Amino acid sequence: MQLAGAGLAGLARFLSGASVRWINCEPDTCQRIYYANHTSHLDVLVLWSALPYRVRRVTKPVAAKDYWEAGAVRRFIAKSVFDALLIDRHNIKVHSNPVNMLLDAIGDTYSLIVFPEGGRNTGERLGEFKSGLYYLCKKRPELEAVPVHIDNMNRILPRGEFLPVPLLTCITFGAPIWLEEGESKQQFLHRAREAVLSLKER
Amino acid sequence: MVALAIATLVSQVLATRRDTVLDQGTIKVFKRRLQAWWVMCAVLAATFLFDRLVTVALFGLISFWALREFITLTPTRTADHRALFWVFFLFTPLQYLLVGLDQYGLYSVLIPVYGFLFIPARIAMAGDFKRFLERSAKIQAGLMVCVFCLSFAPALLYLKIPNFNDNARLLFFFVVIVQLVDVFEYLCEKLLGGHLVAPAINPSRTWQGFLGGLIGATLVGSLLWWATPFAPWEAGLMSLVIGVAGFAGGLTMSAVKRDRGVADYGTLVTGHGGVLDRLDSACFAAPIFFHVTRYFFT
């Protein structure tokens, strides 16, 4: 599994030619929520492979169940390589609340990779964030929420395509934010979104 | 090789000393150039040590990387995706495969004819007509400059020249002259200053630099005649041709960068010097040098 993981990470880095930048933030194995813009199916892979091995080992991506359970290859990658947490996007009920499921899964060791826009976004524009990120931070206010901006991925593998084109990407990690005391859901989501947007300019 | 090692050492020492008269920017440029020289040396050493196929493959990888920089810099639309896929994974490897198989008749038309026809046809099939001609031309230009033109450098290894069978030395001659033109130009710009060729496109290229580069390269080129099948005056003339073509290449690629508002192809990706910034002159000079040699000496 480790070999498959390393191989896949290497392939992702070769294909995406990713350069990784950490701005006001260092790679660390402490518990974090990495949240990023979402434009391509490969986002999970490039973001995950941009993390150093020791961090990657304790980081679980959150992904859509309907996409990653379709087909044996995707299922193998999601389960055995990424150790991904698969969320059922179409069937959210009170007793199967995804936020609780995620918090159970990470316990006090693991970090998460989430894409708070929900679905992939087609254009250059960053979509509005869904509330999941807020509820995660509300239940575990001590977790660092690290904004990540992934550049150019929608050109490498746009929606509806399955063959990637090897262009250069840049993955930027920004300074962590926390949920402030008394901060409303809207305020927090707005602030979180701005943090990702500001990384685009850096 | 030894000269290169000394130069690297000097640049390292200079970079650590803050009190030098040279500014850090100049040293950075110097270091980047040295890196390029090291890569060139490695590629050439591969030719001398292993088979020429290794060199062809290495140039193929460099082309791939350069094309990637070019396409990343110039925006494409989603409908160009399939065309780009074939450009990267069919035309680029096929061009170098044909060079490696010495199929001059095929590789000299593959991209300018068939690539030229394929790209707009594939984009049209994707059904997006917005800025159609512009988008096709962009991909065609990238493929031409980064893959087709550059592939003539390793193709030098396959030229059959009477009374000369050490083609690795011919490639060596080409690479050294291309780099030397750059160095002489840079020196003359710094030392002489002078009149800018096209200030809107490149704020440092001067006519004095251009002439200095040509004169310097011609002199050194004719001194290197022993490495080539040429007589000394012919080697000098060849260097002159390489110098003019290289200058044109540098200016053309500057114009592309200027249009996109960047100073370096490398600025796209922090931490990488752009491959295209170093290759622009070689891309333009390679096919011309190849064909002049092929026409007059084979």
XYZ file of C-alpha atoms in Angstrom:
500
model
C 0.000 0.000 0.000
C 2.810 2.347 0.909
C 4.421 1.626 -2.416
C 1.175 2.244 -4.300
C 0.781 5.493 -2.383
C 4.303 6.668 -3.107
C 3.945 5.671 -6.757
C 0.673 7.506 -7.128
C 2.034 10.597 -5.386
C 5.054 10.566 -7.680
C 2.883 10.204 -10.764
C 0.642 13.047 -9.632
C 3.603 15.306 -9.111
C 5.079 14.427 -12.486
C 1.825 14.989 -14.350
C 0.852 18.156 -12.567
C 4.406 19.519 -12.299
C 3.237 20.874 -8.991
C 5.252 23.395 -7.111
C 4.291 23.584 -3.472
C 4.445 26.775 -1.438
C 3.870 27.208 2.271
C 3.066 30.822 3.176
C 2.983 31.626 6.908
C 2.458 27.952 7.558
C 4.704 24.918 7.969
C 3.978 21.268 7.241
C 3.171 19.647 10.572
C 1.588 16.441 11.810
C -0.681 18.265 14.275
C -4.412 17.895 13.676
C -5.657 20.164 10.939
C -8.403 20.654 8.414
C -6.956 21.451 5.009
C -9.655 23.072 2.889
C -9.211 23.931 -0.768
C -10.915 25.102 -3.932
C -12.217 22.293 -6.104
C -11.977 22.271 -9.886
C -10.898 18.768 -10.877
C -11.147 15.137 -9.816
C -7.385 15.168 -9.429
C -7.484 17.853 -6.733
C -7.556 15.271 -3.944
C -4.572 13.506 -5.429
C -2.370 16.556 -6.034
C -3.126 18.118 -2.673
C -2.514 14.848 -0.864
C 0.743 14.230 -2.709
C 1.901 17.792 -2.036
C 2.077 16.970 1.678
C 5.326 15.493 3.004
C 5.109 11.763 3.693
C 4.925 12.034 7.482
C 2.020 14.494 7.212
C 0.315 12.587 4.423
C 0.301 9.452 6.572
C -2.010 11.061 9.129
C -4.195 12.954 6.670
C -7.474 11.595 5.317
C -9.201 13.181 2.345
C -12.961 13.569 2.427
C -14.447 12.611 -0.915
C -17.755 11.959 -2.625
C -18.969 8.407 -2.231
C -20.774 8.268 -5.580
C -17.583 9.124 -7.497
C -14.990 7.156 -5.557
C -17.028 3.963 -5.185
C -17.667 3.691 -8.900
C -15.250 1.146 -10.339
C -12.614 -1.095 -8.778
C -9.636 1.199 -9.419
C -11.205 4.233 -7.764
C -12.400 2.124 -4.846
C -8.914 0.694 -4.366
C -7.303 4.155 -4.482
C -9.857 5.695 -2.134
C -9.785 2.895 0.424
C -6.282 1.506 0.381
C -4.103 4.364 -0.805
C -5.751 7.547 0.442
C -7.638 6.006 3.307
C -10.378 8.423 2.249
C -13.576 9.160 4.149
C -16.393 8.808 1.673
C -19.449 10.970 2.108
C -22.846 10.204 0.676
C -23.813 13.509 -0.901
C -27.353 12.529 -1.787
C -28.562 10.951 1.392
C -27.751 13.134 4.379
C -29.951 12.342 7.398
C -29.815 13.318 11.027
C -28.558 9.935 12.176
C -25.927 9.758 9.433
C -24.655 13.296 9.830
C -21.346 13.470 7.920
C -19.748 15.956 10.322
C -20.067 13.543 13.243
C -18.819 10.714 11.111
C -15.741 12.737 10.127
C -14.996 13.727 13.702
C -15.308 10.117 14.843
C -12.956 9.021 12.097
C -10.173 11.478 12.811
C -10.189 11.000 16.582
C -7.256 12.897 18.033
C -4.568 11.942 15.509
C -5.742 12.456 11.963
C -6.129 15.529 9.795
C -8.707 16.086 7.059
C -8.699 17.376 3.502
C -12.057 18.908 2.596
C -13.455 20.805 -0.370
C -16.054 23.111 1.153
C -17.557 24.161 -2.191
C -19.283 20.781 -2.196
C -19.049 19.889 -5.883
C -16.420 20.737 -8.421
C -16.605 24.156 -9.831
C -16.466 24.630 -13.567
C -14.914 28.026 -14.028
C -12.142 30.090 -12.581
C -14.464 31.504 -9.922
C -14.444 30.139 -6.401
C -17.945 28.998 -5.392
C -19.687 29.744 -2.104
C -18.726 27.453 0.767
C -21.156 24.930 2.205
C -21.639 24.879 5.943
C -19.762 21.638 6.714
C -16.488 23.418 7.370
C -18.191 25.659 9.929
C -19.739 22.745 11.827
C -16.417 20.895 11.875
C -14.704 23.924 13.372
C -17.561 24.535 15.782
C -17.351 21.048 17.246
C -13.543 21.041 17.365
C -12.609 24.734 17.733
C -8.971 23.887 18.527
C -8.342 22.409 15.056
C -6.363 24.583 12.673
C -8.184 25.260 9.419
C -5.513 25.644 6.728
C -6.587 27.324 3.470
C -5.124 25.801 0.314
C -5.285 27.191 -3.187
C -4.841 24.823 -6.124
C -4.065 26.647 -9.327
C -4.695 25.540 -12.902
C -6.092 22.067 -12.161
C -9.252 22.685 -14.162
C -7.069 22.906 -17.255
C -5.273 19.663 -16.462
C -8.402 17.565 -16.071
C -11.613 19.508 -16.656
C -15.051 18.212 -15.836
C -16.137 15.358 -18.074
C -12.626 14.466 -19.260
C -10.683 11.390 -18.222
C -7.307 11.958 -19.848
C -5.125 14.594 -18.176
C -2.945 17.135 -19.944
C 0.358 17.749 -18.160
C 0.401 21.449 -17.320
C 2.090 23.126 -14.390
C 0.199 23.740 -11.178
C 0.956 25.544 -8.022
C -0.365 24.516 -4.627
C -0.284 27.206 -1.984
C -0.815 26.585 1.707
C -1.798 29.668 3.727
C -1.832 30.739 7.355
C -4.261 28.704 9.502
C -7.488 30.272 10.754
C -9.672 29.364 13.723
C -13.338 29.875 14.483
C -13.508 33.009 16.646
C -15.680 33.194 19.719
C -19.199 34.319 18.785
C -18.446 34.342 15.067
C -21.504 33.561 12.951
C -21.609 30.838 10.341
C -21.750 33.332 7.494
C -18.901 35.445 8.828
C -16.683 32.420 9.299
C -17.415 30.899 5.887
C -16.848 34.265 4.257
C -13.525 34.679 6.050
C -12.468 31.146 5.143
C -13.318 31.722 1.484
C -11.411 35.008 1.422
C -8.374 33.199 2.843
C -8.324 30.839 -0.147
C -8.906 33.672 -2.607
C -6.073 35.749 -1.168
C -3.641 32.873 -1.810
C -4.382 33.067 -5.509
C -2.794 36.497 -5.668
C 0.333 35.615 -3.713
C 33.933 20.854 -17.024
C 36.662 22.183 -14.745
C 35.864 25.759 -15.744
C 32.245 25.081 -14.887
C 33.104 23.722 -11.455
C 35.224 26.782 -10.678
C 32.478 29.127 -11.880
C 29.924 27.359 -9.684
C 32.209 27.667 -6.692
C 32.715 31.372 -7.365
C 28.982 31.970 -7.646
C 28.377 30.147 -4.360
C 30.971 32.286 -2.603
C 29.583 35.456 -4.160
C 26.045 34.572 -3.123
C 27.032 34.175 0.522
C 28.891 37.511 0.637
C 26.597 40.479 1.011
C 29.261 43.169 0.735
C 30.278 42.591 -2.869
C 30.010 45.327 -5.474
C 27.855 43.063 -7.614
C 24.183 43.125 -6.783
C 22.365 39.921 -5.833
C 20.202 39.991 -8.961
C 23.224 39.687 -11.231
C 24.565 36.791 -9.188
C 21.205 35.035 -9.386
C 21.168 35.351 -13.174
C 24.712 34.034 -13.228
C 23.801 31.030 -11.065
C 20.814 30.173 -13.219
C 22.968 30.251 -16.326
C 25.453 27.949 -14.647
C 22.691 25.486 -13.837
C 21.694 25.441 -17.493
C 25.320 24.770 -18.425
C 25.446 21.828 -16.049
C 22.347 20.322 -17.627
C 23.784 20.851 -21.104
C 27.016 19.176 -20.031
C 25.105 16.205 -18.650
C 23.136 15.799 -21.876
C 26.278 16.017 -23.986
C 28.180 13.647 -21.732
C 25.371 11.149 -22.254
C 26.052 11.281 -25.985
C 29.750 10.637 -25.579
C 29.275 7.887 -23.005
C 26.143 6.099 -24.159
C 24.218 5.799 -27.363
C 22.878 8.793 -29.290
C 19.386 7.477 -28.542
C 19.885 8.542 -24.919
C 20.515 12.104 -26.065
C 17.438 12.024 -28.282
C 15.339 10.854 -25.331
C 16.795 13.554 -23.053
C 15.998 16.260 -25.600
C 12.512 14.762 -25.816
C 12.042 15.266 -22.077
C 13.347 18.834 -22.300
C 10.872 19.531 -25.123
C 8.040 18.105 -23.072
C 8.913 20.371 -20.159
C 9.290 23.430 -22.419
C 5.964 22.796 -24.150
C 4.313 22.466 -20.770
C 5.656 25.869 -19.756
C 4.496 27.388 -23.020
C 0.937 26.007 -22.798
C 0.642 26.819 -19.093
C 1.538 30.424 -19.865
C -0.861 30.933 -22.760
C -4.437 30.290 -21.713
C -6.453 27.652 -23.529
C -10.126 26.828 -23.256
C -11.707 23.621 -22.010
C -12.579 22.597 -25.569
C -8.861 22.490 -26.440
C -8.305 19.715 -23.931
C -8.382 16.745 -26.308
C -6.208 18.494 -28.871
C -3.679 19.254 -26.145
C -3.713 15.672 -24.997
C -2.645 14.442 -28.442
C -0.078 17.208 -28.741
C 1.605 16.095 -25.523
C 1.232 12.341 -25.753
C 1.279 11.644 -29.483
C 3.058 14.357 -31.471
C 5.866 15.053 -28.992
C 6.979 11.434 -28.480
C 6.411 10.563 -32.140
C 8.605 13.430 -33.334
C 11.501 12.234 -31.188
C 10.884 8.614 -32.071
C 11.205 9.489 -35.757
C 14.376 11.483 -35.060
C 15.767 8.452 -33.221
C 14.870 6.234 -36.193
C 16.526 8.727 -38.558
C 13.330 9.181 -40.583
C 14.137 12.660 -41.902
C 11.395 12.539 -44.533
C 8.755 11.927 -41.884
C 9.892 14.012 -38.942
C 10.491 17.096 -41.060
C 6.784 17.188 -42.025
C 5.068 15.555 -39.046
C 4.423 18.722 -37.044
C 4.436 21.522 -39.642
C 2.034 19.629 -41.921
C 0.102 16.994 -39.998
C 0.208 18.684 -36.604
C -0.834 21.916 -38.271
C -3.886 20.231 -39.790
C -4.767 18.069 -36.819
C -4.908 20.748 -34.122
C -7.609 23.026 -35.610
C -9.602 20.009 -36.787
C -9.658 18.512 -33.300
C -10.592 21.848 -31.715
C -13.405 22.280 -34.256
C -14.733 18.835 -33.370
C -14.955 19.898 -29.738
C -17.439 22.528 -30.883
C -16.171 25.760 -29.344
C -15.594 28.449 -31.990
C -14.677 31.325 -29.707
C -11.297 32.809 -30.730
C -10.832 29.708 -32.825
C -7.952 30.808 -35.011
C -6.104 32.331 -32.092
C -6.339 29.173 -29.997
C -5.226 26.882 -32.825
C -2.322 29.158 -33.654
C -1.203 29.210 -30.038
C -0.994 25.438 -29.740
C 0.595 25.150 -33.173
C 3.240 27.715 -32.257
C 4.029 25.960 -28.973
C 4.403 22.609 -30.708
C 6.540 24.090 -33.469
C 8.968 26.000 -31.269
C 9.268 23.671 -28.289
C 9.156 20.285 -30.021
C 9.727 20.512 -33.763
C 12.482 23.126 -33.781
C 14.329 21.761 -30.776
C 14.292 18.211 -32.129
C 16.738 19.315 -34.843
C 19.471 19.612 -32.220
C 19.661 15.843 -31.520
C 18.941 15.251 -35.221
C 22.446 16.622 -35.855
C 23.723 13.293 -34.511
C 22.257 11.498 -37.528
C 23.664 13.661 -40.323
C 25.872 11.713 -42.705
C 28.780 14.003 -43.455
C 31.597 12.719 -45.711
C 34.936 12.342 -43.894
C 33.351 13.138 -40.530
C 31.714 10.633 -38.226
C 31.955 12.215 -34.819
C 28.571 13.928 -34.844
C 28.494 14.302 -31.057
C 31.168 16.987 -31.541
C 28.931 18.787 -34.011
C 26.150 18.918 -31.410
C 28.711 20.051 -28.843
C 29.800 22.848 -31.197
C 26.173 23.942 -31.651
C 25.362 24.013 -27.938
C 28.559 25.840 -27.021
C 28.040 28.531 -29.673
C 24.389 29.076 -28.713
C 25.402 29.536 -25.079
C 28.397 31.716 -25.931
C 26.288 34.087 -28.016
C 24.129 34.507 -24.899
C 27.136 35.162 -22.695
C 28.766 37.663 -25.079
C 25.468 39.459 -25.587
C 24.949 39.715 -21.856
C 28.480 41.007 -21.282
C 28.253 43.628 -24.039
C 24.868 44.807 -22.775
C 26.281 45.240 -19.281
C 29.592 46.804 -20.332
C 28.646 48.894 -23.360
C 24.999 49.709 -22.796
C 23.744 51.307 -25.982
C 20.617 51.427 -28.086
C 17.721 49.130 -27.318
C 16.450 46.967 -30.164
C 12.816 46.850 -29.090
C 12.351 48.530 -25.707
C 8.677 47.556 -25.477
C 9.564 43.891 -25.767
C 12.841 43.513 -23.958
C 14.352 46.310 -21.863
C 17.874 44.884 -21.926
C 18.564 43.757 -25.500
C 20.748 46.308 -27.254
C 22.213 46.551 -30.748
C 25.639 46.688 -29.134
C 24.884 43.423 -27.350
C 23.662 41.866 -30.567
C 26.796 42.840 -32.495
C 29.073 41.923 -29.601
C 27.429 38.511 -29.355
C 27.863 37.913 -33.066
C 31.489 39.032 -33.164
C 32.420 37.053 -30.052
C 30.690 33.903 -31.250
C 32.174 34.151 -34.740
C 35.684 34.452 -33.318
C 35.313 31.587 -30.853
C 33.427 29.557 -33.452
C 36.219 29.784 -35.972
C 38.705 28.777 -33.254
C 36.588 25.673 -32.619
C 36.695 24.554 -36.271
C 38.640 21.407 -35.304
C 35.546 19.994 -33.598
C 33.503 20.258 -36.780
C 33.606 19.189 -40.418
C 33.986 22.875 -41.357
C 37.016 24.919 -42.341
C 37.808 27.759 -39.885
C 36.077 30.440 -41.974
C 33.070 28.171 -42.461
C 32.862 27.496 -38.726
C 32.912 31.259 -38.136
C 30.140 31.792 -40.670
C 28.082 28.999 -39.078
C 28.485 30.651 -35.685
C 27.267 33.901 -37.225
C 24.163 32.117 -38.518
C 23.552 30.544 -35.096
C 23.990 33.955 -33.472
C 21.458 35.727 -35.700
C 18.888 32.929 -35.366
C 19.403 32.765 -31.603
C 18.908 36.496 -31.276
C 15.664 36.290 -33.245
C 14.518 33.443 -31.006
C 15.269 35.319 -27.810
C 13.369 38.370 -28.984
C 10.379 36.364 -30.233
C 9.997 34.465 -26.997
C 10.374 37.721 -25.060
C 7.417 39.081 -27.009
C 5.298 36.097 -25.962
C 6.265 36.625 -22.328
C 5.600 40.363 -22.566
C 2.155 39.713 -23.990
C 1.362 37.492 -21.012
C 2.816 40.001 -18.561
C 5.614 37.897 -17.080
C 9.360 38.409 -17.043
C 10.346 34.745 -17.015
C 8.781 31.477 -18.068
C 10.055 30.336 -14.699
C 7.891 32.807 -12.762
C 4.937 30.508 -13.329
C 6.412 28.090 -10.910
C 8.347 29.396 -7.991
C 11.676 27.765 -7.476
C 12.128 26.681 -11.075
C 14.080 28.656 -13.619
C 12.063 28.409 -16.798
C 13.426 25.920 -19.298
C 12.182 28.096 -22.143
C 14.121 31.108 -20.873
C 17.319 29.167 -21.571
C 16.172 27.413 -24.716
C 14.630 30.223 -26.738
C 17.748 30.854 -28.818
C 18.527 27.140 -29.254
C 14.978 26.491 -30.513
C 15.371 28.984 -33.334
C 18.975 28.197 -34.174
C 18.707 24.371 -34.246
C 16.655 23.857 -37.447
C 18.622 26.536 -39.306
C 22.006 25.148 -38.296
C 20.821 21.642 -39.148
C 19.597 22.583 -42.594
C 22.564 24.752 -43.524
C 24.865 21.887 -42.539
C 22.724 19.333 -44.335
C 22.542 21.389 -47.518
C 26.205 22.281 -47.851
C 28.003 19.349 -46.241
C 26.107 16.138 -46.977
